């Protein structure tokens, strides 16, 4: 362990990390990413012990009608927006108003109101436009709730003021809206450039929204063709109390970027990661974050755990360069980080106190 830690220092990984972080802060990337993460974590507070309501698309143990994907996320949308967000943002009315404005803007542009959703399942695929680039693509969200999906589709047609195309696929109608602006999907995602946004009613209470090709694939999946892997869904749903759960296969193109670091042990540890998954869930005093890396075998998992433990020590030194409330919060996060190995899984567990949420929202 000490030898590996020394090798990591010799490779000046911390210096590389520090330079990357400095550049990111100059571009406001660090602040934006941290803010988005903290908001998502904050929204996960105090939603424990409530049973899941089975919707049409999930009845009888069925998989959600997501097409084959490399990554999946499940979000308890209604609880986030109607129960959790008002508590988390009770002392920050300006931020609450901003989030609600984004939700209303998306509704105005598409007719889709995120407040009508019970939960949302999101599927994505990883593509490689070039050997060195990994891109999240084929994004589709399956929204379930007590809403009338047909009425939402009609509202979308009205909101678009004629700026849409209507096609057929698999017996379903697909509406493609011409957005051509930078918006937040459902009003809650990070802001992104959207050219065309497709929507299709899968059944009375189920709506598919996303990239046109991905929505067509979701229609096929709703009939049982080309569905997402049950094993990947199981990863994302491994924590039954989670407000947000996710799972993904590790893009090999990302792993290849660690080649050439000059440390065979470090390279082998990172290259052994096959999948990752995790969740945000409530706890008695705040919320817990779980992130798990699944390695190829038990030996690789132990080696990966040793590497992460060494990097945790380096992180503690990096945190010491911060100041004020950011330093206190970062120190608390590093101190609460627990690393454990279970078979081929390396679990990273973080706990945050509810009293820190308002501070996080303010400083990040």
mmCIF file of C-alpha atoms in Angstrom:
data_model
loop_
_atom_site.group_PDB
_atom_site.id
_atom_site.type_symbol
_atom_site.label_atom_id
_atom_site.label_comp_id
_atom_site.label_asym_id
_atom_site.label_seq_id
_atom_site.Cartn_x
_atom_site.Cartn_y
_atom_site.Cartn_z
ATOM 1 C CA UNK A 1 0.000 0.000 0.000
ATOM 2 C CA UNK A 2 2.767 2.477 0.967
ATOM 3 C CA UNK A 3 4.740 1.557 -2.149
ATOM 4 C CA UNK A 4 1.719 2.191 -4.356
ATOM 5 C CA UNK A 5 1.065 5.509 -2.635
ATOM 6 C CA UNK A 6 4.664 6.514 -3.299
ATOM 7 C CA UNK A 7 4.373 5.601 -6.951
ATOM 8 C CA UNK A 8 1.248 7.692 -7.257
ATOM 9 C CA UNK A 9 3.094 10.666 -5.827
ATOM 10 C CA UNK A 10 6.018 10.130 -8.190
ATOM 11 C CA UNK A 11 3.607 10.246 -11.109
ATOM 12 C CA UNK A 12 2.496 13.671 -9.831
ATOM 13 C CA UNK A 13 -1.136 12.688 -10.206
ATOM 14 C CA UNK A 14 -2.049 15.337 -7.693
ATOM 15 C CA UNK A 15 -0.294 18.000 -9.732
ATOM 16 C CA UNK A 16 -2.163 16.916 -12.847
ATOM 17 C CA UNK A 17 -5.429 16.944 -10.891
ATOM 18 C CA UNK A 18 -4.644 20.385 -9.476
ATOM 19 C CA UNK A 19 -3.922 21.832 -12.938
ATOM 20 C CA UNK A 20 -7.099 20.333 -14.379
ATOM 21 C CA UNK A 21 -9.152 21.625 -11.481
ATOM 22 C CA UNK A 22 -7.623 25.098 -11.810
ATOM 23 C CA UNK A 23 -8.450 25.260 -15.515
ATOM 24 C CA UNK A 24 -11.946 23.979 -14.841
ATOM 25 C CA UNK A 25 -12.547 26.631 -12.220
ATOM 26 C CA UNK A 26 -11.479 29.299 -14.660
ATOM 27 C CA UNK A 27 -14.152 28.057 -17.041
ATOM 28 C CA UNK A 28 -16.693 27.880 -14.168
ATOM 29 C CA UNK A 29 -17.015 24.172 -14.914
ATOM 30 C CA UNK A 30 -16.111 23.124 -11.405
ATOM 31 C CA UNK A 31 -18.641 25.467 -9.844
ATOM 32 C CA UNK A 32 -21.411 24.479 -12.249
ATOM 33 C CA UNK A 33 -20.794 20.761 -11.856
ATOM 34 C CA UNK A 34 -20.575 20.947 -8.093
ATOM 35 C CA UNK A 35 -23.695 23.055 -7.949
ATOM 36 C CA UNK A 36 -25.640 20.616 -10.085
ATOM 37 C CA UNK A 37 -24.440 17.676 -7.996
ATOM 38 C CA UNK A 38 -25.206 19.384 -4.722
ATOM 39 C CA UNK A 39 -28.689 20.324 -5.917
ATOM 40 C CA UNK A 40 -29.357 16.744 -6.970
ATOM 41 C CA UNK A 41 -28.102 15.482 -3.619
ATOM 42 C CA UNK A 42 -30.081 18.086 -1.756
ATOM 43 C CA UNK A 43 -33.246 17.088 -3.542
ATOM 44 C CA UNK A 44 -32.739 13.566 -2.237
ATOM 45 C CA UNK A 45 -33.250 14.547 1.403
ATOM 46 C CA UNK A 46 -36.108 13.413 3.631
ATOM 47 C CA UNK A 47 -37.965 11.139 1.208
ATOM 48 C CA UNK A 48 -37.521 7.888 3.086
ATOM 49 C CA UNK A 49 -39.954 5.105 3.888
ATOM 50 C CA UNK A 50 -42.468 5.887 1.168
ATOM 51 C CA UNK A 51 -43.569 2.956 -0.966
ATOM 52 C CA UNK A 52 -43.172 2.928 -4.735
ATOM 53 C CA UNK A 53 -46.338 3.247 -6.797
ATOM 54 C CA UNK A 54 -46.343 0.785 -9.668
ATOM 55 C CA UNK A 55 -47.319 2.425 -12.956
ATOM 56 C CA UNK A 56 -48.590 0.936 -16.204
ATOM 57 C CA UNK A 57 -45.143 0.525 -17.710
ATOM 58 C CA UNK A 58 -43.787 -1.243 -14.634
ATOM 59 C CA UNK A 59 -46.742 -3.463 -13.798
ATOM 60 C CA UNK A 60 -46.220 -7.163 -13.231
ATOM 61 C CA UNK A 61 -42.459 -6.735 -12.897
ATOM 62 C CA UNK A 62 -41.979 -5.535 -16.445
ATOM 63 C CA UNK A 63 -38.886 -3.598 -17.441
ATOM 64 C CA UNK A 64 -39.394 0.057 -18.320
ATOM 65 C CA UNK A 65 -39.762 0.453 -22.097
ATOM 66 C CA UNK A 66 -36.219 1.700 -22.540
ATOM 67 C CA UNK A 67 -34.245 0.656 -25.603
ATOM 68 C CA UNK A 68 -30.858 -1.058 -25.366
ATOM 69 C CA UNK A 69 -28.649 1.383 -23.449
ATOM 70 C CA UNK A 70 -25.168 1.705 -21.992
ATOM 71 C CA UNK A 71 -26.402 3.701 -19.030
ATOM 72 C CA UNK A 72 -29.681 4.171 -17.165
ATOM 73 C CA UNK A 73 -30.984 6.448 -14.411
ATOM 74 C CA UNK A 74 -34.218 6.328 -12.418
ATOM 75 C CA UNK A 75 -35.551 9.489 -10.763
ATOM 76 C CA UNK A 76 -38.543 9.754 -8.420
ATOM 77 C CA UNK A 77 -39.587 13.002 -10.080
ATOM 78 C CA UNK A 78 -42.797 13.846 -8.250
ATOM 79 C CA UNK A 79 -41.243 13.393 -4.824
ATOM 80 C CA UNK A 80 -38.285 15.523 -5.822
ATOM 81 C CA UNK A 81 -40.404 18.392 -7.070
ATOM 82 C CA UNK A 82 -43.329 18.396 -4.636
ATOM 83 C CA UNK A 83 -41.915 17.062 -1.367
ATOM 84 C CA UNK A 84 -38.172 17.456 -1.332
ATOM 85 C CA UNK A 85 -37.390 20.617 -3.253
ATOM 86 C CA UNK A 86 -39.660 22.874 -1.153
ATOM 87 C CA UNK A 87 -37.878 21.710 2.021
ATOM 88 C CA UNK A 88 -34.373 21.952 0.626
ATOM 89 C CA UNK A 89 -34.951 25.389 -0.888
ATOM 90 C CA UNK A 90 -37.161 26.768 1.891
ATOM 91 C CA UNK A 91 -34.467 29.309 2.786
ATOM 92 C CA UNK A 92 -33.505 30.070 -0.809
ATOM 93 C CA UNK A 93 -36.629 31.398 -2.555
ATOM 94 C CA UNK A 94 -34.601 32.852 -5.419
ATOM 95 C CA UNK A 95 -33.199 29.444 -6.386
ATOM 96 C CA UNK A 96 -36.607 27.819 -5.989
ATOM 97 C CA UNK A 97 -38.121 30.462 -8.257
ATOM 98 C CA UNK A 98 -35.372 29.876 -10.835
ATOM 99 C CA UNK A 99 -36.012 26.114 -10.925
ATOM 100 C CA UNK A 100 -39.756 26.631 -11.258
ATOM 101 C CA UNK A 101 -39.160 29.138 -14.047
ATOM 102 C CA UNK A 102 -37.104 26.577 -15.955
ATOM 103 C CA UNK A 103 -39.855 23.978 -15.530
ATOM 104 C CA UNK A 104 -42.441 26.484 -16.775
ATOM 105 C CA UNK A 105 -40.250 27.448 -19.744
ATOM 106 C CA UNK A 106 -39.978 23.826 -20.841
ATOM 107 C CA UNK A 107 -43.741 23.468 -20.470
ATOM 108 C CA UNK A 108 -44.279 26.593 -22.575
ATOM 109 C CA UNK A 109 -41.983 25.344 -25.336
ATOM 110 C CA UNK A 110 -43.232 21.735 -25.426
ATOM 111 C CA UNK A 111 -46.439 21.432 -23.427
ATOM 112 C CA UNK A 112 -44.700 18.918 -21.126
ATOM 113 C CA UNK A 113 -45.021 19.637 -17.407
ATOM 114 C CA UNK A 114 -42.489 17.728 -15.284
ATOM 115 C CA UNK A 115 -44.743 18.180 -12.252
ATOM 116 C CA UNK A 116 -47.143 15.624 -13.751
ATOM 117 C CA UNK A 117 -44.557 12.826 -13.669
ATOM 118 C CA UNK A 118 -44.372 10.168 -10.976
ATOM 119 C CA UNK A 119 -40.954 8.919 -12.040
ATOM 120 C CA UNK A 120 -38.644 9.127 -15.014
ATOM 121 C CA UNK A 121 -36.305 6.466 -16.435
ATOM 122 C CA UNK A 122 -33.519 7.763 -18.676
ATOM 123 C CA UNK A 123 -31.481 5.626 -21.059
ATOM 124 C CA UNK A 124 -28.317 6.704 -22.894
ATOM 125 C CA UNK A 125 -25.733 5.179 -25.169
ATOM 126 C CA UNK A 126 -22.024 5.944 -25.363
ATOM 127 C CA UNK A 127 -20.668 6.624 -28.847
ATOM 128 C CA UNK A 128 -17.204 7.409 -30.146
ATOM 129 C CA UNK A 129 -17.102 10.107 -32.841
ATOM 130 C CA UNK A 130 -13.333 9.601 -32.732
ATOM 131 C CA UNK A 131 -11.043 7.201 -30.834
ATOM 132 C CA UNK A 132 -10.299 9.870 -28.207
ATOM 133 C CA UNK A 133 -13.850 11.153 -27.747
ATOM 134 C CA UNK A 134 -16.717 9.558 -25.806
ATOM 135 C CA UNK A 135 -20.148 11.103 -26.290
ATOM 136 C CA UNK A 136 -23.469 10.545 -24.524
ATOM 137 C CA UNK A 137 -25.991 9.947 -27.279
ATOM 138 C CA UNK A 138 -29.368 8.349 -28.067
ATOM 139 C CA UNK A 139 -30.900 9.934 -24.964
ATOM 140 C CA UNK A 140 -34.500 9.032 -24.156
ATOM 141 C CA UNK A 141 -36.634 9.544 -21.059
ATOM 142 C CA UNK A 142 -39.649 7.399 -20.210
ATOM 143 C CA UNK A 143 -42.000 9.390 -17.983
ATOM 144 C CA UNK A 144 -44.754 7.653 -15.991
ATOM 145 C CA UNK A 145 -47.500 9.222 -13.949
ATOM 146 C CA UNK A 146 -51.185 9.827 -13.498
ATOM 147 C CA UNK A 147 -51.255 12.391 -16.297
ATOM 148 C CA UNK A 148 -53.041 11.939 -19.607
ATOM 149 C CA UNK A 149 -50.196 11.397 -22.056
ATOM 150 C CA UNK A 150 -52.437 12.129 -25.027
ATOM 151 C CA UNK A 151 -53.396 15.503 -23.555
ATOM 152 C CA UNK A 152 -49.723 16.315 -23.011
ATOM 153 C CA UNK A 153 -48.982 15.495 -26.635
ATOM 154 C CA UNK A 154 -51.818 17.773 -27.728
ATOM 155 C CA UNK A 155 -50.477 20.546 -25.490
ATOM 156 C CA UNK A 156 -47.084 20.126 -27.109
ATOM 157 C CA UNK A 157 -48.541 20.600 -30.540
ATOM 158 C CA UNK A 158 -50.233 23.799 -29.422
ATOM 159 C CA UNK A 159 -47.140 25.112 -27.630
ATOM 160 C CA UNK A 160 -44.929 24.578 -30.685
ATOM 161 C CA UNK A 161 -47.153 26.874 -32.811
ATOM 162 C CA UNK A 162 -46.824 24.618 -35.805
ATOM 163 C CA UNK A 163 -43.075 24.072 -35.442
ATOM 164 C CA UNK A 164 -43.239 20.297 -35.391
ATOM 165 C CA UNK A 165 -43.364 17.260 -37.658
ATOM 166 C CA UNK A 166 -45.651 14.276 -37.204
ATOM 167 C CA UNK A 167 -44.571 10.794 -38.298
ATOM 168 C CA UNK A 168 -45.556 7.197 -37.586
ATOM 169 C CA UNK A 169 -43.434 4.392 -36.157
ATOM 170 C CA UNK A 170 -44.538 0.993 -34.905
ATOM 171 C CA UNK A 171 -48.161 2.069 -34.915
ATOM 172 C CA UNK A 172 -47.414 5.104 -32.703
ATOM 173 C CA UNK A 173 -47.365 8.789 -33.570
ATOM 174 C CA UNK A 174 -44.032 10.553 -33.108
ATOM 175 C CA UNK A 175 -44.027 14.338 -32.738
ATOM 176 C CA UNK A 176 -40.709 16.068 -33.417
ATOM 177 C CA UNK A 177 -40.586 19.634 -32.117
ATOM 178 C CA UNK A 178 -38.154 22.171 -33.547
ATOM 179 C CA UNK A 179 -36.623 23.693 -30.406
ATOM 180 C CA UNK A 180 -33.314 25.164 -31.630
ATOM 181 C CA UNK A 181 -32.262 26.691 -28.341
ATOM 182 C CA UNK A 182 -30.384 25.983 -25.150
ATOM 183 C CA UNK A 183 -32.816 24.654 -22.564
ATOM 184 C CA UNK A 184 -33.126 22.308 -19.607
ATOM 185 C CA UNK A 185 -34.954 19.089 -20.430
ATOM 186 C CA UNK A 186 -38.083 18.955 -18.229
ATOM 187 C CA UNK A 187 -36.667 22.148 -16.712
ATOM 188 C CA UNK A 188 -34.413 20.211 -14.319
ATOM 189 C CA UNK A 189 -31.523 18.783 -16.379
ATOM 190 C CA UNK A 190 -28.296 20.698 -17.038
ATOM 191 C CA UNK A 191 -28.838 23.259 -19.781
ATOM 192 C CA UNK A 192 -28.081 21.838 -23.219
ATOM 193 C CA UNK A 193 -28.412 22.658 -26.887
ATOM 194 C CA UNK A 194 -31.575 21.049 -28.279
ATOM 195 C CA UNK A 195 -32.366 21.114 -31.984
ATOM 196 C CA UNK A 196 -35.153 18.563 -32.335
ATOM 197 C CA UNK A 197 -37.023 16.993 -29.428
ATOM 198 C CA UNK A 198 -39.250 13.988 -30.119
ATOM 199 C CA UNK A 199 -42.232 12.795 -28.107
ATOM 200 C CA UNK A 200 -44.519 9.789 -28.374
ATOM 201 C CA UNK A 201 -47.375 8.434 -26.249
ATOM 202 C CA UNK A 202 -46.578 4.800 -25.377
ATOM 203 C CA UNK A 203 -49.754 4.242 -23.370
ATOM 204 C CA UNK A 204 -52.314 6.259 -21.432
ATOM 205 C CA UNK A 205 -49.853 7.139 -18.665
ATOM 206 C CA UNK A 206 -46.469 6.711 -20.314
ATOM 207 C CA UNK A 207 -44.586 9.229 -22.443
ATOM 208 C CA UNK A 208 -41.287 8.845 -24.326
ATOM 209 C CA UNK A 209 -39.281 12.052 -24.786
ATOM 210 C CA UNK A 210 -35.826 12.452 -26.295
ATOM 211 C CA UNK A 211 -33.821 12.287 -29.483
ATOM 212 C CA UNK A 212 -35.965 11.196 -32.436
ATOM 213 C CA UNK A 213 -34.025 7.989 -33.111
ATOM 214 C CA UNK A 214 -34.067 7.070 -29.407
ATOM 215 C CA UNK A 215 -37.826 7.677 -29.110
ATOM 216 C CA UNK A 216 -38.435 5.381 -32.068
ATOM 217 C CA UNK A 217 -36.264 2.765 -30.346
ATOM 218 C CA UNK A 218 -38.356 3.206 -27.184
ATOM 219 C CA UNK A 219 -41.496 2.470 -29.210
ATOM 220 C CA UNK A 220 -39.871 -0.762 -30.376
ATOM 221 C CA UNK A 221 -38.868 -1.549 -26.783
ATOM 222 C CA UNK A 222 -42.457 -1.060 -25.616
ATOM 223 C CA UNK A 223 -43.403 -3.994 -27.848
ATOM 224 C CA UNK A 224 -40.572 -6.142 -26.462
ATOM 225 C CA UNK A 225 -37.993 -5.550 -29.198
ATOM 226 C CA UNK A 226 -34.503 -4.298 -28.400
ATOM 227 C CA UNK A 227 -35.103 -3.656 -24.716
ATOM 228 C CA UNK A 228 -32.543 -2.541 -22.176
ATOM 229 C CA UNK A 229 -30.576 -5.239 -20.351
ATOM 230 C CA UNK A 230 -32.371 -6.427 -17.179
ATOM 231 C CA UNK A 231 -28.968 -6.682 -15.483
ATOM 232 C CA UNK A 232 -28.269 -2.991 -16.089
ATOM 233 C CA UNK A 233 -31.687 -2.032 -14.730
ATOM 234 C CA UNK A 234 -31.014 -4.184 -11.656
ATOM 235 C CA UNK A 235 -27.830 -2.221 -10.956
ATOM 236 C CA UNK A 236 -29.655 1.093 -11.108
ATOM 237 C CA UNK A 237 -32.402 -0.252 -8.834
ATOM 238 C CA UNK A 238 -30.131 -2.004 -6.361
ATOM 239 C CA UNK A 239 -31.087 0.429 -3.574
ATOM 240 C CA UNK A 240 -34.884 0.236 -3.033
ATOM 241 C CA UNK A 241 -34.891 3.408 -0.902
ATOM 242 C CA UNK A 242 -33.088 5.538 -3.484
ATOM 243 C CA UNK A 243 -34.573 8.738 -4.827
ATOM 244 C CA UNK A 244 -32.078 8.591 -7.682
ATOM 245 C CA UNK A 245 -30.425 5.392 -8.922
ATOM 246 C CA UNK A 246 -28.083 4.838 -11.839
ATOM 247 C CA UNK A 247 -26.024 2.146 -13.537
ATOM 248 C CA UNK A 248 -23.782 2.008 -16.594
ATOM 249 C CA UNK A 249 -21.239 -0.028 -18.480
ATOM 250 C CA UNK A 250 -17.829 1.601 -18.413
ATOM 251 C CA UNK A 251 -16.916 3.087 -21.825
ATOM 252 C CA UNK A 252 -13.722 1.386 -22.930
ATOM 253 C CA UNK A 253 -12.596 4.526 -24.742
ATOM 254 C CA UNK A 254 -12.478 6.333 -21.393
ATOM 255 C CA UNK A 255 -10.477 3.546 -19.808
ATOM 256 C CA UNK A 256 -7.918 3.646 -22.590
ATOM 257 C CA UNK A 257 -7.094 7.228 -21.670
ATOM 258 C CA UNK A 258 -5.305 6.007 -18.532
ATOM 259 C CA UNK A 259 -2.823 4.068 -20.641
ATOM 260 C CA UNK A 260 0.614 5.597 -20.697
ATOM 261 C CA UNK A 261 0.554 6.963 -17.136
ATOM 262 C CA UNK A 262 3.667 4.968 -16.455
ATOM 263 C CA UNK A 263 2.292 3.004 -13.514
ATOM 264 C CA UNK A 264 1.229 -0.541 -14.496
ATOM 265 C CA UNK A 265 -0.571 -1.116 -11.189
ATOM 266 C CA UNK A 266 -2.636 2.057 -11.535
ATOM 267 C CA UNK A 267 -3.419 1.327 -15.173
ATOM 268 C CA UNK A 268 -4.449 -2.234 -14.363
ATOM 269 C CA UNK A 269 -6.698 -1.070 -11.524
ATOM 270 C CA UNK A 270 -8.570 1.454 -13.637
ATOM 271 C CA UNK A 271 -8.762 -0.766 -16.717
ATOM 272 C CA UNK A 272 -10.383 -3.501 -14.622
ATOM 273 C CA UNK A 273 -13.562 -1.434 -14.112
ATOM 274 C CA UNK A 274 -16.399 -2.969 -16.116
ATOM 275 C CA UNK A 275 -19.466 -1.217 -14.711
ATOM 276 C CA UNK A 276 -20.407 1.458 -12.205
ATOM 277 C CA UNK A 277 -23.631 2.160 -10.372
ATOM 278 C CA UNK A 278 -24.929 4.047 -7.394
ATOM 279 C CA UNK A 279 -27.721 5.934 -5.683
ATOM 280 C CA UNK A 280 -28.815 8.910 -3.641
ATOM 281 C CA UNK A 281 -30.945 7.976 -0.658
ATOM 282 C CA UNK A 282 -32.211 9.582 2.549
ATOM 283 C CA UNK A 283 -30.762 8.900 5.960
ATOM 284 C CA UNK A 284 -31.768 9.809 9.495
ATOM 285 C CA UNK A 285 -29.673 13.002 9.507
ATOM 286 C CA UNK A 286 -29.379 13.837 5.828
ATOM 287 C CA UNK A 287 -28.607 11.637 2.878
ATOM 288 C CA UNK A 288 -26.199 8.978 1.704
ATOM 289 C CA UNK A 289 -24.392 8.663 -1.596
ATOM 290 C CA UNK A 290 -23.250 5.289 -2.877
ATOM 291 C CA UNK A 291 -20.980 4.879 -5.893
ATOM 292 C CA UNK A 292 -19.814 1.393 -6.813
ATOM 293 C CA UNK A 293 -17.189 0.302 -9.313
ATOM 294 C CA UNK A 294 -17.505 -3.304 -10.472
ATOM 295 C CA UNK A 295 -14.182 -4.865 -11.408
ATOM 296 C CA UNK A 296 -13.434 -7.857 -13.609
ATOM 297 C CA UNK A 297 -12.600 -10.146 -10.656
ATOM 298 C CA UNK A 298 -12.017 -10.128 -6.910
ATOM 299 C CA UNK A 299 -8.251 -9.577 -7.179
ATOM 300 C CA UNK A 300 -8.815 -6.579 -9.443
ATOM 301 C CA UNK A 301 -11.370 -5.208 -6.970
ATOM 302 C CA UNK A 302 -8.877 -5.386 -4.101
ATOM 303 C CA UNK A 303 -6.227 -3.659 -6.205
ATOM 304 C CA UNK A 304 -8.732 -0.997 -7.231
ATOM 305 C CA UNK A 305 -9.680 -0.443 -3.593
ATOM 306 C CA UNK A 306 -6.026 0.076 -2.647
ATOM 307 C CA UNK A 307 -5.671 2.621 -5.455
ATOM 308 C CA UNK A 308 -8.767 4.554 -4.396
ATOM 309 C CA UNK A 309 -7.565 4.561 -0.790
ATOM 310 C CA UNK A 310 -4.266 6.101 -1.910
ATOM 311 C CA UNK A 311 -6.089 8.713 -3.951
ATOM 312 C CA UNK A 312 -8.207 9.552 -0.914
ATOM 313 C CA UNK A 313 -5.025 10.516 0.912
ATOM 314 C CA UNK A 314 -4.067 12.774 -1.973
ATOM 315 C CA UNK A 315 -7.545 14.290 -1.948
ATOM 316 C CA UNK A 316 -7.125 15.246 1.699
ATOM 317 C CA UNK A 317 -4.073 17.314 0.751
ATOM 318 C CA UNK A 318 -5.927 18.948 -2.166
ATOM 319 C CA UNK A 319 -8.791 19.919 0.123
ATOM 320 C CA UNK A 320 -6.340 21.711 2.403
ATOM 321 C CA UNK A 321 -5.766 24.209 -0.408
ATOM 322 C CA UNK A 322 -9.399 25.364 -0.199
ATOM 323 C CA UNK A 323 -10.659 27.923 2.284
ATOM 324 C CA UNK A 324 -13.713 28.842 4.301
ATOM 325 C CA UNK A 325 -16.933 26.888 4.018
ATOM 326 C CA UNK A 326 -15.817 25.055 0.900
ATOM 327 C CA UNK A 327 -12.885 23.616 2.801
ATOM 328 C CA UNK A 328 -15.090 22.560 5.720
ATOM 329 C CA UNK A 329 -17.590 20.843 3.450
ATOM 330 C CA UNK A 330 -14.877 19.154 1.384
ATOM 331 C CA UNK A 331 -13.079 17.954 4.514
ATOM 332 C CA UNK A 332 -16.339 16.528 5.821
ATOM 333 C CA UNK A 333 -16.903 14.692 2.543
ATOM 334 C CA UNK A 334 -13.394 13.209 2.494
ATOM 335 C CA UNK A 335 -13.608 12.191 6.150
ATOM 336 C CA UNK A 336 -16.982 10.512 5.656
ATOM 337 C CA UNK A 337 -15.811 8.567 2.595
ATOM 338 C CA UNK A 338 -15.838 4.841 3.312
ATOM 339 C CA UNK A 339 -14.198 2.397 0.907
ATOM 340 C CA UNK A 340 -15.122 -1.272 1.057
ATOM 341 C CA UNK A 341 -14.728 -4.322 -1.114
ATOM 342 C CA UNK A 342 -17.516 -6.848 -1.622
ATOM 343 C CA UNK A 343 -16.504 -9.550 -4.066
ATOM 344 C CA UNK A 344 -15.882 -7.775 -7.378
ATOM 345 C CA UNK A 345 -17.443 -4.492 -6.189
ATOM 346 C CA UNK A 346 -15.634 -1.512 -4.685
ATOM 347 C CA UNK A 347 -18.156 0.629 -2.791
ATOM 348 C CA UNK A 348 -17.588 4.304 -2.072
ATOM 349 C CA UNK A 349 -19.980 5.645 0.576
ATOM 350 C CA UNK A 350 -20.477 9.284 1.525
ATOM 351 C CA UNK A 351 -22.786 10.764 4.157
ATOM 352 C CA UNK A 352 -23.919 14.384 4.309
ATOM 353 C CA UNK A 353 -25.762 16.099 7.137
ATOM 354 C CA UNK A 354 -28.971 17.869 6.221
ATOM 355 C CA UNK A 355 -27.692 21.024 7.921
ATOM 356 C CA UNK A 356 -24.922 21.247 5.291
ATOM 357 C CA UNK A 357 -27.299 21.365 2.321
ATOM 358 C CA UNK A 358 -28.088 25.068 2.474
ATOM 359 C CA UNK A 359 -24.392 25.815 2.794
ATOM 360 C CA UNK A 360 -23.565 23.623 -0.198
ATOM 361 C CA UNK A 361 -26.176 25.332 -2.340
ATOM 362 C CA UNK A 362 -24.771 28.711 -1.381
ATOM 363 C CA UNK A 363 -21.039 28.154 -1.793
ATOM 364 C CA UNK A 364 -21.127 25.894 -4.844
#
